[in-house]
Amino acid sequence: MPITPPPGGFAGPVKRSVTIAGHETSISLEPVFWQALEAAAGRRGLPVSALVAAVDAVRIEAEVPPNLASALRTWLLGEVGDRSGCDPA
């Protein structure tokens, strides 16, 4: 099976500022992850910043917390797997 670029092509990370617990933090994610994050927030009726804060709260409880961008990417892949009924791992 041939490998093809994703819709819109490959794109590097885009940095955005998000407010978490009253302070701004910059997060760099590829556009496809920003789109997935916006869609997940919309499904929950939350602003993106609130969803990021929720993922951040769970992330910092990990024994070895990953950086926030990595936590968001992994959470989003799990979210896609949950909705499709398949295991993304």
mmCIF file of N, CA and C in Angstrom:
data_model
loop_
_atom_site.group_PDB
_atom_site.id
_atom_site.type_symbol
_atom_site.label_atom_id
_atom_site.label_comp_id
_atom_site.label_asym_id
_atom_site.label_seq_id
_atom_site.Cartn_x
_atom_site.Cartn_y
_atom_site.Cartn_z
ATOM 1 N N MET A 1 0.855 -1.173 0.000
ATOM 2 C CA MET A 1 0.000 0.000 0.000
ATOM 3 C C MET A 1 0.904 1.241 0.000
ATOM 4 N N PRO A 2 0.702 2.168 -0.929
ATOM 5 C CA PRO A 2 1.543 3.363 -0.985
ATOM 6 C C PRO A 2 1.233 4.348 0.143
ATOM 7 N N ILE A 3 2.226 5.068 0.529
ATOM 8 C CA ILE A 3 2.087 6.114 1.545
ATOM 9 C C ILE A 3 1.877 7.436 0.807
ATOM 10 N N THR A 4 0.870 8.171 1.202
ATOM 11 C CA THR A 4 0.594 9.473 0.582
ATOM 12 C C THR A 4 0.562 10.551 1.655
ATOM 13 N N PRO A 5 0.828 11.794 1.277
ATOM 14 C CA PRO A 5 0.759 12.880 2.266
ATOM 15 C C PRO A 5 -0.668 13.048 2.788
ATOM 16 N N PRO A 6 -0.807 13.555 3.982
ATOM 17 C CA PRO A 6 -2.143 13.811 4.520
ATOM 18 C C PRO A 6 -2.817 14.940 3.739
ATOM 19 N N PRO A 7 -4.146 15.055 3.845
ATOM 20 C CA PRO A 7 -4.829 16.176 3.185
ATOM 21 C C PRO A 7 -4.203 17.499 3.619
ATOM 22 N N GLY A 8 -3.894 18.342 2.667
ATOM 23 C CA GLY A 8 -3.252 19.616 2.984
ATOM 24 C C GLY A 8 -1.741 19.524 3.043
ATOM 25 N N GLY A 9 -1.202 18.309 2.929
ATOM 26 C CA GLY A 9 0.242 18.125 2.935
ATOM 27 C C GLY A 9 0.828 18.089 4.332
ATOM 28 N N PHE A 10 2.125 17.935 4.368
ATOM 29 C CA PHE A 10 2.841 17.926 5.645
ATOM 30 C C PHE A 10 3.074 19.359 6.101
ATOM 31 N N ALA A 11 2.974 19.590 7.381
ATOM 32 C CA ALA A 11 3.175 20.941 7.908
ATOM 33 C C ALA A 11 3.856 20.840 9.269
ATOM 34 N N GLY A 12 4.756 21.758 9.505
ATOM 35 C CA GLY A 12 5.456 21.803 10.787
ATOM 36 C C GLY A 12 4.584 22.416 11.866
ATOM 37 N N PRO A 13 5.091 22.428 13.088
ATOM 38 C CA PRO A 13 4.319 22.944 14.217
ATOM 39 C C PRO A 13 4.013 24.437 14.108
ATOM 40 N N VAL A 14 2.869 24.787 14.684
ATOM 41 C CA VAL A 14 2.415 26.173 14.788
ATOM 42 C C VAL A 14 2.308 26.482 16.271
ATOM 43 N N LYS A 15 2.908 27.584 16.692
ATOM 44 C CA LYS A 15 2.891 27.964 18.106
ATOM 45 C C LYS A 15 1.684 28.852 18.388
ATOM 46 N N ARG A 16 0.957 28.510 19.446
ATOM 47 C CA ARG A 16 -0.173 29.334 19.906
ATOM 48 C C ARG A 16 -0.056 29.522 21.408
ATOM 49 N N SER A 17 -0.598 30.624 21.881
ATOM 50 C CA SER A 17 -0.653 30.875 23.318
ATOM 51 C C SER A 17 -2.012 30.466 23.844
ATOM 52 N N VAL A 18 -2.004 29.788 24.980
ATOM 53 C CA VAL A 18 -3.226 29.316 25.628
ATOM 54 C C VAL A 18 -3.125 29.699 27.103
ATOM 55 N N THR A 19 -4.236 30.134 27.667
ATOM 56 C CA THR A 19 -4.253 30.483 29.083
ATOM 57 C C THR A 19 -4.698 29.273 29.902
ATOM 58 N N ILE A 20 -3.845 28.885 30.846
ATOM 59 C CA ILE A 20 -4.133 27.761 31.743
ATOM 60 C C ILE A 20 -3.985 28.273 33.162
ATOM 61 N N ALA A 21 -5.024 28.131 33.949
ATOM 62 C CA ALA A 21 -5.009 28.552 35.354
ATOM 63 C C ALA A 21 -4.521 29.994 35.494
ATOM 64 N N GLY A 22 -4.977 30.859 34.593
ATOM 65 C CA GLY A 22 -4.674 32.275 34.697
ATOM 66 C C GLY A 22 -3.336 32.714 34.133
ATOM 67 N N HIS A 23 -2.553 31.779 33.591
ATOM 68 C CA HIS A 23 -1.281 32.205 32.984
ATOM 69 C C HIS A 23 -1.178 31.670 31.557
ATOM 70 N N GLU A 24 -0.514 32.468 30.717
ATOM 71 C CA GLU A 24 -0.357 32.070 29.319
ATOM 72 C C GLU A 24 0.830 31.134 29.165
ATOM 73 N N THR A 25 0.640 30.143 28.298
ATOM 74 C CA THR A 25 1.721 29.243 27.938
ATOM 75 C C THR A 25 1.671 29.048 26.437
ATOM 76 N N SER A 26 2.817 28.876 25.826
ATOM 77 C CA SER A 26 2.882 28.632 24.387
ATOM 78 C C SER A 26 2.974 27.143 24.134
ATOM 79 N N ILE A 27 2.213 26.696 23.149
ATOM 80 C CA ILE A 27 2.205 25.285 22.766
ATOM 81 C C ILE A 27 2.447 25.217 21.267
ATOM 82 N N SER A 28 3.344 24.342 20.859
ATOM 83 C CA SER A 28 3.614 24.121 19.440
ATOM 84 C C SER A 28 3.050 22.768 19.031
ATOM 85 N N LEU A 29 2.079 22.802 18.126
ATOM 86 C CA LEU A 29 1.479 21.583 17.577
ATOM 87 C C LEU A 29 1.331 21.739 16.067
ATOM 88 N N GLU A 30 1.363 20.641 15.362
ATOM 89 C CA GLU A 30 1.114 20.668 13.937
ATOM 90 C C GLU A 30 -0.356 21.045 13.706
ATOM 91 N N PRO A 31 -0.644 21.692 12.565
ATOM 92 C CA PRO A 31 -2.019 22.132 12.294
ATOM 93 C C PRO A 31 -3.065 21.028 12.444
ATOM 94 N N VAL A 32 -2.742 19.814 12.039
ATOM 95 C CA VAL A 32 -3.717 18.724 12.158
ATOM 96 C C VAL A 32 -4.074 18.465 13.626
ATOM 97 N N PHE A 33 -3.106 18.638 14.539
ATOM 98 C CA PHE A 33 -3.398 18.458 15.960
ATOM 99 C C PHE A 33 -4.208 19.632 16.510
ATOM 100 N N TRP A 34 -3.933 20.865 16.046
ATOM 101 C CA TRP A 34 -4.761 21.997 16.463
ATOM 102 C C TRP A 34 -6.202 21.780 16.013
ATOM 103 N N GLN A 35 -6.383 21.286 14.789
ATOM 104 C CA GLN A 35 -7.738 21.034 14.280
ATOM 105 C C GLN A 35 -8.435 19.962 15.110
ATOM 106 N N ALA A 36 -7.716 18.892 15.427
ATOM 107 C CA ALA A 36 -8.294 17.825 16.244
ATOM 108 C C ALA A 36 -8.630 18.324 17.645
ATOM 109 N N LEU A 37 -7.786 19.169 18.195
ATOM 110 C CA LEU A 37 -8.024 19.735 19.527
ATOM 111 C C LEU A 37 -9.261 20.631 19.515
ATOM 112 N N GLU A 38 -9.386 21.460 18.488
ATOM 113 C CA GLU A 38 -10.572 22.326 18.359
ATOM 114 C C GLU A 38 -11.842 21.490 18.211
ATOM 115 N N ALA A 39 -11.785 20.410 17.432
ATOM 116 C CA ALA A 39 -12.951 19.536 17.260
ATOM 117 C C ALA A 39 -13.317 18.842 18.573
ATOM 118 N N ALA A 40 -12.306 18.357 19.301
ATOM 119 C CA ALA A 40 -12.565 17.685 20.590
ATOM 120 C C ALA A 40 -13.175 18.661 21.585
ATOM 121 N N ALA A 41 -12.658 19.888 21.613
ATOM 122 C CA ALA A 41 -13.220 20.899 22.513
ATOM 123 C C ALA A 41 -14.662 21.206 22.121
ATOM 124 N N GLY A 42 -14.921 21.328 20.833
ATOM 125 C CA GLY A 42 -16.281 21.591 20.356
ATOM 126 C C GLY A 42 -17.250 20.483 20.736
ATOM 127 N N ARG A 43 -16.811 19.222 20.613
ATOM 128 C CA ARG A 43 -17.683 18.091 20.993
ATOM 129 C C ARG A 43 -18.048 18.149 22.468
ATOM 130 N N ARG A 44 -17.159 18.695 23.282
ATOM 131 C CA ARG A 44 -17.399 18.790 24.727
ATOM 132 C C ARG A 44 -18.027 20.111 25.132
ATOM 133 N N GLY A 45 -18.195 21.008 24.176
ATOM 134 C CA GLY A 45 -18.758 22.324 24.492
ATOM 135 C C GLY A 45 -17.814 23.164 25.333
ATOM 136 N N LEU A 46 -16.518 22.994 25.116
ATOM 137 C CA LEU A 46 -15.505 23.709 25.895
ATOM 138 C C LEU A 46 -14.672 24.604 24.991
ATOM 139 N N PRO A 47 -14.134 25.681 25.539
ATOM 140 C CA PRO A 47 -13.104 26.403 24.799
ATOM 141 C C PRO A 47 -11.838 25.537 24.754
ATOM 142 N N VAL A 48 -11.024 25.747 23.742
ATOM 143 C CA VAL A 48 -9.782 24.984 23.616
ATOM 144 C C VAL A 48 -8.945 25.124 24.882
ATOM 145 N N SER A 49 -8.873 26.308 25.444
ATOM 146 C CA SER A 49 -8.052 26.509 26.646
ATOM 147 C C SER A 49 -8.531 25.646 27.815
ATOM 148 N N ALA A 50 -9.823 25.441 27.938
ATOM 149 C CA ALA A 50 -10.348 24.609 29.025
ATOM 150 C C ALA A 50 -9.990 23.140 28.812
ATOM 151 N N LEU A 51 -10.053 22.687 27.567
ATOM 152 C CA LEU A 51 -9.674 21.305 27.285
ATOM 153 C C LEU A 51 -8.179 21.109 27.510
ATOM 154 N N VAL A 52 -7.377 22.054 27.067
ATOM 155 C CA VAL A 52 -5.932 21.977 27.303
ATOM 156 C C VAL A 52 -5.653 21.935 28.804
ATOM 157 N N ALA A 53 -6.345 22.744 29.575
ATOM 158 C CA ALA A 53 -6.156 22.761 31.035
ATOM 159 C C ALA A 53 -6.530 21.411 31.644
ATOM 160 N N ALA A 54 -7.590 20.782 31.133
ATOM 161 C CA ALA A 54 -8.007 19.478 31.656
ATOM 162 C C ALA A 54 -6.956 18.412 31.353
ATOM 163 N N VAL A 55 -6.442 18.406 30.128
ATOM 164 C CA VAL A 55 -5.386 17.448 29.773
ATOM 165 C C VAL A 55 -4.137 17.731 30.613
ATOM 166 N N ASP A 56 -3.822 19.001 30.808
ATOM 167 C CA ASP A 56 -2.660 19.385 31.608
ATOM 168 C C ASP A 56 -2.797 18.880 33.040
ATOM 169 N N ALA A 57 -3.985 18.990 33.605
ATOM 170 C CA ALA A 57 -4.199 18.536 34.985
ATOM 171 C C ALA A 57 -3.957 17.035 35.117
ATOM 172 N N VAL A 58 -4.363 16.269 34.121
ATOM 173 C CA VAL A 58 -4.131 14.819 34.146
ATOM 174 C C VAL A 58 -2.649 14.524 33.898
ATOM 175 N N ARG A 59 -2.040 15.269 32.982
ATOM 176 C CA ARG A 59 -0.635 15.086 32.623
ATOM 177 C C ARG A 59 0.278 15.238 33.832
ATOM 178 N N ILE A 60 0.048 16.269 34.632
ATOM 179 C CA ILE A 60 0.963 16.534 35.746
ATOM 180 C C ILE A 60 0.848 15.502 36.869
ATOM 181 N N GLU A 61 -0.191 14.664 36.818
ATOM 182 C CA GLU A 61 -0.331 13.596 37.802
ATOM 183 C C GLU A 61 0.480 12.355 37.438
ATOM 184 N N ALA A 62 1.010 12.313 36.210
ATOM 185 C CA ALA A 62 1.784 11.144 35.765
ATOM 186 C C ALA A 62 3.059 11.017 36.588
ATOM 187 N N GLU A 63 3.549 9.801 36.714
ATOM 188 C CA GLU A 63 4.785 9.562 37.459
ATOM 189 C C GLU A 63 5.937 10.356 36.847
ATOM 190 N N VAL A 64 6.010 10.360 35.531
ATOM 191 C CA VAL A 64 7.006 11.147 34.797
ATOM 192 C C VAL A 64 6.231 11.950 33.748
ATOM 193 N N PRO A 65 5.785 13.155 34.112
ATOM 194 C CA PRO A 65 4.951 13.927 33.189
ATOM 195 C C PRO A 65 5.687 14.301 31.908
ATOM 196 N N PRO A 66 5.046 14.042 30.748
ATOM 197 C CA PRO A 66 5.624 14.491 29.487
ATOM 198 C C PRO A 66 5.406 15.989 29.332
ATOM 199 N N ASN A 67 6.029 16.599 28.324
ATOM 200 C CA ASN A 67 5.726 18.006 28.091
ATOM 201 C C ASN A 67 4.276 18.116 27.609
ATOM 202 N N LEU A 68 3.727 19.300 27.699
ATOM 203 C CA LEU A 68 2.306 19.494 27.407
ATOM 204 C C LEU A 68 1.966 19.165 25.962
ATOM 205 N N ALA A 69 2.799 19.560 25.010
ATOM 206 C CA ALA A 69 2.507 19.260 23.599
ATOM 207 C C ALA A 69 2.456 17.755 23.363
ATOM 208 N N SER A 70 3.385 17.015 23.943
ATOM 209 C CA SER A 70 3.374 15.555 23.805
ATOM 210 C C SER A 70 2.130 14.952 24.442
ATOM 211 N N ALA A 71 1.751 15.462 25.608
ATOM 212 C CA ALA A 71 0.551 14.965 26.275
ATOM 213 C C ALA A 71 -0.690 15.216 25.420
ATOM 214 N N LEU A 72 -0.764 16.388 24.815
ATOM 215 C CA LEU A 72 -1.911 16.692 23.959
ATOM 216 C C LEU A 72 -1.955 15.779 22.741
ATOM 217 N N ARG A 73 -0.812 15.570 22.098
ATOM 218 C CA ARG A 73 -0.788 14.692 20.924
ATOM 219 C C ARG A 73 -1.226 13.279 21.290
ATOM 220 N N THR A 74 -0.686 12.753 22.392
ATOM 221 C CA THR A 74 -1.042 11.387 22.781
ATOM 222 C C THR A 74 -2.498 11.288 23.193
ATOM 223 N N TRP A 75 -2.977 12.292 23.906
ATOM 224 C CA TRP A 75 -4.383 12.276 24.301
ATOM 225 C C TRP A 75 -5.273 12.304 23.056
ATOM 226 N N LEU A 76 -4.916 13.135 22.091
ATOM 227 C CA LEU A 76 -5.709 13.230 20.867
ATOM 228 C C LEU A 76 -5.705 11.924 20.085
ATOM 229 N N LEU A 77 -4.570 11.241 20.018
ATOM 230 C CA LEU A 77 -4.542 9.942 19.336
ATOM 231 C C LEU A 77 -5.426 8.935 20.057
ATOM 232 N N GLY A 78 -5.402 8.955 21.378
ATOM 233 C CA GLY A 78 -6.301 8.090 22.144
ATOM 234 C C GLY A 78 -7.753 8.442 21.905
ATOM 235 N N GLU A 79 -8.037 9.717 21.802
ATOM 236 C CA GLU A 79 -9.399 10.198 21.536
ATOM 237 C C GLU A 79 -9.893 9.691 20.182
ATOM 238 N N VAL A 80 -9.052 9.759 19.177
ATOM 239 C CA VAL A 80 -9.409 9.262 17.849
ATOM 240 C C VAL A 80 -9.648 7.760 17.893
ATOM 241 N N GLY A 81 -8.786 7.032 18.605
ATOM 242 C CA GLY A 81 -8.953 5.594 18.742
ATOM 243 C C GLY A 81 -10.243 5.241 19.448
ATOM 244 N N ASP A 82 -10.584 5.985 20.498
ATOM 245 C CA ASP A 82 -11.825 5.724 21.234
ATOM 246 C C ASP A 82 -13.040 5.916 20.339
ATOM 247 N N ARG A 83 -13.020 6.952 19.510
ATOM 248 C CA ARG A 83 -14.169 7.243 18.658
ATOM 249 C C ARG A 83 -14.275 6.298 17.483
ATOM 250 N N SER A 84 -13.141 5.744 17.022
ATOM 251 C CA SER A 84 -13.190 4.856 15.868
ATOM 252 C C SER A 84 -13.355 3.393 16.278
ATOM 253 N N GLY A 85 -13.211 3.142 17.579
ATOM 254 C CA GLY A 85 -13.348 1.772 18.057
ATOM 255 C C GLY A 85 -12.082 0.947 17.861
ATOM 256 N N CYS A 86 -10.978 1.603 17.505
ATOM 257 C CA CYS A 86 -9.728 0.870 17.335
ATOM 258 C C CYS A 86 -8.691 1.396 18.310
ATOM 259 N N ASP A 87 -7.683 0.601 18.518
ATOM 260 C CA ASP A 87 -6.588 0.964 19.411
ATOM 261 C C ASP A 87 -5.502 1.635 18.569
ATOM 262 N N PRO A 88 -5.183 2.931 18.808
ATOM 263 C CA PRO A 88 -4.189 3.603 17.987
ATOM 264 C C PRO A 88 -2.761 3.116 18.200
ATOM 265 N N ALA A 89 -2.534 2.315 19.256
ATOM 266 C CA ALA A 89 -1.167 1.833 19.533
ATOM 267 C C ALA A 89 -0.799 0.659 18.656
#
